[in-house]
Short mmCIF file of C-alpha atoms in Angstrom, two decimals:
data_model
loop_
_atom_site.label_atom_id
_atom_site.label_comp_id
_atom_site.label_asym_id
_atom_site.label_seq_id
_atom_site.Cartn_x
_atom_site.Cartn_y
_atom_site.Cartn_z
CA UNK A 1 -53.65 -110.83 -23.43
CA UNK A 2 -54.13 -112.32 -26.93
CA UNK A 3 -53.08 -110.56 -30.10
CA UNK A 4 -55.96 -108.91 -31.82
CA UNK A 5 -54.19 -106.40 -34.07
CA UNK A 6 -50.89 -105.93 -35.92
CA UNK A 7 -49.60 -102.48 -36.69
CA UNK A 8 -46.95 -101.95 -39.34
CA UNK A 9 -44.37 -99.34 -40.17
CA UNK A 10 -44.35 -98.59 -43.94
CA UNK A 11 -41.09 -97.84 -45.56
CA UNK A 12 -38.47 -100.64 -45.28
CA UNK A 13 -41.04 -102.79 -43.37
CA UNK A 14 -43.86 -103.42 -45.94
CA UNK A 15 -42.17 -101.83 -48.93
CA UNK A 16 -38.78 -100.88 -50.30
CA UNK A 17 -38.15 -97.51 -51.95
CA UNK A 18 -35.45 -95.28 -53.14
CA UNK A 19 -36.04 -92.08 -55.21
CA UNK A 20 -34.07 -92.44 -58.40
CA UNK A 21 -32.47 -89.62 -60.44
CA UNK A 22 -34.65 -90.66 -63.43
CA UNK A 23 -37.93 -90.42 -61.39
CA UNK A 24 -36.83 -87.05 -59.99
CA UNK A 25 -36.04 -85.60 -63.45
CA UNK A 26 -39.34 -86.75 -64.86
CA UNK A 27 -41.19 -85.15 -61.91
CA UNK A 28 -39.28 -81.86 -62.29
CA UNK A 29 -39.92 -81.73 -65.97
CA UNK A 30 -43.69 -82.11 -65.35
CA UNK A 31 -43.56 -79.44 -62.63
CA UNK A 32 -41.66 -77.08 -64.90
CA UNK A 33 -44.29 -77.40 -67.60
CA UNK A 34 -47.14 -76.86 -65.08
CA UNK A 35 -45.58 -73.67 -63.55
CA UNK A 36 -44.70 -72.30 -66.97
CA UNK A 37 -48.33 -72.78 -68.15
CA UNK A 38 -49.81 -71.36 -64.89
CA UNK A 39 -47.54 -68.42 -64.22
CA UNK A 40 -46.34 -67.50 -67.80
CA UNK A 41 -42.72 -67.84 -66.59
CA UNK A 42 -39.67 -68.36 -68.70
CA UNK A 43 -38.04 -71.82 -68.47
CA UNK A 44 -34.73 -70.59 -66.82
CA UNK A 45 -36.72 -68.87 -63.98
CA UNK A 46 -38.89 -71.97 -63.48
CA UNK A 47 -35.81 -74.25 -63.37
CA UNK A 48 -34.13 -72.07 -60.69
CA UNK A 49 -37.40 -71.87 -58.61
CA UNK A 50 -37.89 -75.63 -58.71
CA UNK A 51 -34.23 -76.07 -57.51
CA UNK A 52 -34.78 -73.59 -54.65
CA UNK A 53 -38.01 -75.36 -53.59
CA UNK A 54 -36.61 -78.86 -53.75
CA UNK A 55 -33.54 -77.81 -51.80
CA UNK A 56 -35.59 -76.08 -49.17
CA UNK A 57 -37.76 -79.15 -48.67
CA UNK A 58 -34.75 -81.50 -48.36
CA UNK A 59 -33.15 -78.94 -45.87
CA UNK A 60 -36.24 -78.73 -43.69
CA UNK A 61 -36.79 -82.50 -43.54
CA UNK A 62 -33.17 -83.21 -42.88
CA UNK A 63 -32.89 -80.58 -40.09
CA UNK A 64 -36.14 -81.82 -38.51
CA UNK A 65 -34.91 -85.47 -38.27
CA UNK A 66 -31.46 -84.54 -37.21
CA UNK A 67 -32.90 -82.48 -34.32
CA UNK A 68 -35.13 -85.43 -33.45
CA UNK A 69 -38.32 -83.21 -33.60
CA UNK A 70 -41.45 -85.18 -33.33
CA UNK A 71 -43.69 -82.52 -34.96
CA UNK A 72 -44.20 -83.31 -38.72
CA UNK A 73 -43.26 -80.54 -41.17
CA UNK A 74 -45.64 -78.94 -43.67
CA UNK A 75 -44.60 -80.11 -47.08
CA UNK A 76 -46.92 -77.82 -48.92
CA UNK A 77 -45.60 -74.61 -47.40
CA UNK A 78 -42.30 -74.16 -49.44
CA UNK A 79 -44.26 -74.59 -52.69
CA UNK A 80 -46.34 -71.62 -51.60
CA UNK A 81 -43.82 -69.54 -49.70
CA UNK A 82 -40.63 -69.50 -51.92
CA UNK A 83 -42.21 -68.32 -55.15
CA UNK A 84 -43.66 -65.36 -53.25
CA UNK A 85 -40.45 -64.71 -51.29
CA UNK A 86 -38.01 -65.00 -54.27
CA UNK A 87 -39.96 -63.86 -57.25
CA UNK A 88 -42.94 -62.04 -55.70
CA UNK A 89 -45.40 -64.58 -57.17
CA UNK A 90 -48.47 -66.05 -55.78
CA UNK A 91 -49.06 -69.58 -56.98
CA UNK A 92 -52.77 -70.46 -57.08
CA UNK A 93 -53.70 -73.22 -54.55
CA UNK A 94 -54.76 -75.65 -57.30
CA UNK A 95 -51.43 -75.27 -58.92
CA UNK A 96 -49.66 -75.80 -55.64
CA UNK A 97 -51.62 -79.01 -54.99
CA UNK A 98 -50.80 -80.28 -58.57
CA UNK A 99 -47.17 -79.52 -58.13
CA UNK A 100 -47.03 -81.38 -54.83
CA UNK A 101 -48.66 -84.31 -56.59
CA UNK A 102 -46.08 -84.26 -59.45
CA UNK A 103 -43.35 -84.16 -56.84
CA UNK A 104 -44.81 -87.10 -54.99
CA UNK A 105 -44.73 -89.09 -58.21
CA UNK A 106 -40.89 -89.30 -57.93
CA UNK A 107 -41.48 -91.29 -54.72
CA UNK A 108 -44.41 -93.37 -55.99
CA UNK A 109 -42.58 -94.66 -59.07
CA UNK A 110 -39.93 -96.25 -56.99
CA UNK A 111 -41.94 -98.09 -54.32
CA UNK A 112 -41.95 -101.95 -54.53
CA UNK A 113 -43.84 -104.51 -52.50
CA UNK A 114 -43.07 -108.21 -52.56
CA UNK A 115 -45.70 -110.97 -53.22
CA UNK A 116 -44.50 -112.48 -49.94
CA UNK A 117 -45.34 -109.36 -48.09
CA UNK A 118 -48.89 -109.29 -49.58
CA UNK A 119 -49.34 -113.03 -48.78
CA UNK A 120 -48.40 -112.36 -45.14
CA UNK A 121 -51.05 -109.56 -44.92
CA UNK A 122 -53.70 -111.83 -46.44
CA UNK A 123 -52.66 -114.66 -44.06
CA UNK A 124 -53.02 -112.41 -40.95
CA UNK A 125 -56.36 -111.12 -42.21
CA UNK A 126 -57.57 -114.76 -42.63
CA UNK A 127 -56.75 -115.26 -39.02
CA UNK A 128 -59.15 -112.59 -38.12
CA UNK A 129 -56.50 -109.99 -37.02
CA UNK A 130 -56.97 -106.37 -37.46
CA UNK A 131 -54.20 -104.66 -39.52
CA UNK A 132 -53.03 -101.08 -39.41
CA UNK A 133 -50.31 -98.88 -40.74
CA UNK A 134 -48.28 -96.19 -38.89
CA UNK A 135 -45.85 -94.19 -40.93
CA UNK A 136 -43.57 -91.19 -40.34
CA UNK A 137 -43.88 -89.34 -43.61
CA UNK A 138 -44.20 -85.71 -44.61
CA UNK A 139 -45.93 -86.61 -47.88
CA UNK A 140 -49.69 -85.96 -48.11
CA UNK A 141 -52.02 -88.59 -46.73
CA UNK A 142 -54.28 -88.85 -49.75
CA UNK A 143 -51.31 -89.36 -52.04
CA UNK A 144 -49.91 -92.01 -49.65
CA UNK A 145 -53.25 -93.91 -49.68
CA UNK A 146 -53.31 -93.71 -53.50
CA UNK A 147 -49.85 -95.41 -53.55
CA UNK A 148 -51.04 -98.13 -51.10
CA UNK A 149 -54.11 -98.74 -53.29
CA UNK A 150 -51.92 -98.97 -56.41
CA UNK A 151 -49.64 -101.53 -54.65
CA UNK A 152 -52.57 -103.76 -53.57
CA UNK A 153 -51.89 -103.01 -49.84
CA UNK A 154 -54.73 -100.68 -48.89
CA UNK A 155 -57.51 -103.25 -49.27
CA UNK A 156 -55.63 -105.49 -46.75
CA UNK A 157 -55.53 -102.80 -44.06
CA UNK A 158 -58.21 -101.82 -41.60
CA UNK A 159 -56.63 -98.45 -40.86
CA UNK A 160 -53.86 -96.08 -41.94
CA UNK A 161 -52.08 -93.40 -39.91
CA UNK A 162 -49.58 -90.92 -41.20
CA UNK A 163 -47.53 -88.22 -39.30
CA UNK A 164 -48.46 -85.67 -41.86
CA UNK A 165 -52.10 -86.25 -40.93
CA UNK A 166 -51.68 -86.59 -37.07
CA UNK A 167 -49.09 -83.93 -36.85
CA UNK A 168 -46.52 -85.95 -34.79
CA UNK A 169 -43.99 -88.62 -35.60
CA UNK A 170 -43.11 -91.99 -33.96
CA UNK A 171 -42.00 -92.50 -31.20
CA UNK A 172 -44.59 -89.85 -29.88
CA UNK A 173 -47.30 -91.81 -28.24
CA UNK A 174 -50.05 -89.78 -29.87
CA UNK A 175 -49.54 -91.27 -33.38
CA UNK A 176 -49.68 -94.85 -31.88
CA UNK A 177 -52.78 -93.94 -29.97
CA UNK A 178 -54.53 -92.69 -33.07
CA UNK A 179 -53.84 -95.99 -34.88
CA UNK A 180 -55.03 -98.08 -31.80
CA UNK A 181 -58.21 -95.92 -31.57
CA UNK A 182 -59.05 -96.49 -35.25
CA UNK A 183 -58.81 -100.22 -34.64
CA UNK A 184 -60.61 -100.27 -31.28
CA UNK A 185 -57.89 -102.17 -29.41
CA UNK A 186 -55.80 -101.67 -26.26
CA UNK A 187 -52.04 -101.47 -26.50
CA UNK A 188 -51.80 -104.78 -24.83
CA UNK A 189 -53.82 -106.37 -27.65
CA UNK A 190 -51.48 -105.06 -30.41
CA UNK A 191 -48.13 -105.89 -31.82
CA UNK A 192 -46.01 -103.37 -33.80
CA UNK A 193 -43.73 -104.43 -36.56
CA UNK A 194 -41.00 -102.05 -37.81
CA UNK A 195 -37.41 -101.61 -38.84
CA UNK A 196 -36.47 -98.69 -36.45
CA UNK A 197 -35.43 -99.56 -32.90
CA UNK A 198 -36.25 -96.15 -31.34
CA UNK A 199 -39.16 -95.04 -33.44
CA UNK A 200 -40.87 -98.33 -33.94
CA UNK A 201 -39.78 -100.74 -31.21
CA UNK A 202 -39.13 -98.50 -28.20
CA UNK A 203 -41.97 -96.16 -29.00
CA UNK A 204 -44.54 -99.03 -29.25
CA UNK A 205 -43.21 -100.82 -26.17
CA UNK A 206 -43.38 -97.54 -24.03
CA UNK A 207 -47.11 -97.41 -24.73
CA UNK A 208 -47.58 -101.05 -23.76
CA UNK A 209 -47.50 -102.87 -27.11
CA UNK A 210 -45.29 -105.75 -27.97
CA UNK A 211 -42.85 -104.90 -30.84
CA UNK A 212 -41.09 -106.99 -33.46
CA UNK A 213 -38.02 -105.71 -35.35
CA UNK A 214 -37.69 -106.64 -38.97
CA UNK A 215 -34.24 -106.68 -40.63
CA UNK A 216 -35.26 -107.25 -44.16
CA UNK A 217 -34.19 -103.82 -45.47
CA UNK A 218 -32.27 -102.37 -42.44
CA UNK A 219 -30.10 -103.55 -39.63
CA UNK A 220 -30.03 -101.41 -36.50
CA UNK A 221 -28.28 -102.11 -33.31
CA UNK A 222 -28.94 -100.56 -29.88
CA UNK A 223 -28.29 -102.55 -26.64
CA UNK A 224 -30.70 -100.32 -24.76
CA UNK A 225 -33.76 -101.40 -26.82
CA UNK A 226 -34.91 -105.05 -26.72
CA UNK A 227 -37.46 -106.04 -29.19
CA UNK A 228 -39.94 -108.87 -28.24
CA UNK A 229 -38.83 -110.68 -31.32
CA UNK A 230 -36.56 -110.18 -34.36
CA UNK A 231 -37.30 -111.41 -37.95
CA UNK A 232 -35.14 -111.43 -41.03
CA UNK A 233 -38.11 -111.35 -43.51
CA UNK A 234 -41.67 -110.47 -43.12
CA UNK A 235 -42.54 -114.04 -44.14
CA UNK A 236 -41.52 -115.14 -40.70
CA UNK A 237 -44.01 -112.95 -38.99
CA UNK A 238 -47.05 -115.34 -38.90
CA UNK A 239 -45.10 -117.99 -36.93
CA UNK A 240 -43.66 -115.53 -34.54
CA UNK A 241 -47.18 -114.05 -33.80
CA UNK A 242 -48.32 -117.57 -33.09
CA UNK A 243 -45.82 -117.85 -30.25
CA UNK A 244 -46.98 -114.48 -28.87
CA UNK A 245 -50.58 -115.44 -28.98
CA UNK A 246 -49.88 -118.71 -27.20
CA UNK A 247 -47.43 -117.98 -24.35
CA UNK A 248 -47.04 -121.68 -23.63
CA UNK A 249 -45.73 -122.45 -26.99
CA UNK A 250 -41.95 -122.42 -27.40
CA UNK A 251 -40.58 -119.58 -29.48
#
């Protein structure tokens, strides 16, 4: 069956990212000011609270991935739970949402996308292919879409699917099905492109999609997982898709 749609992983497939110490400090300073103003707390107490919340989020995310849980965590909960548990404070919902957005900015400020990647997405759209994004991320969907828009990626996609929205992570088939349903295509009509062998390649193949491993930002090895193709840069993708769409063409 011919290729009608291409689904992409996000981090280390379409974009590179790494939260820097500078970005974290800027975000924490903004969070400190917001909490001080909203709750009339002294600076030392606020600093301690922020450290507790940040540490708890990192702990929950790390433990979840280490245990290979497929259910996505609730990123907002620690911002609401810890102030109540440690200081007996109830943080108003609008303040929680603002603090979560400020924390997200430490991630947003370090994302980069290459012009080559944007050119690839434009090229595939010009071919008439449907393009979708499927990302494992605990960050909030509306903030992720704002990042995509700022990077010039959102306008080139027909759909976006985040584990924080669906509730499950790749390789759970439910998150892949959500993306396929949004595009209106069958698994056999779609190709998945990602940097993770188990989450992206194996997960997509088990549902019936073809899968391409990209090694532009990460190199994984697992002899039990066999991608349909491997690329070193996203710029190689259009040519590889051409061989998939035309089985008689040498690849």
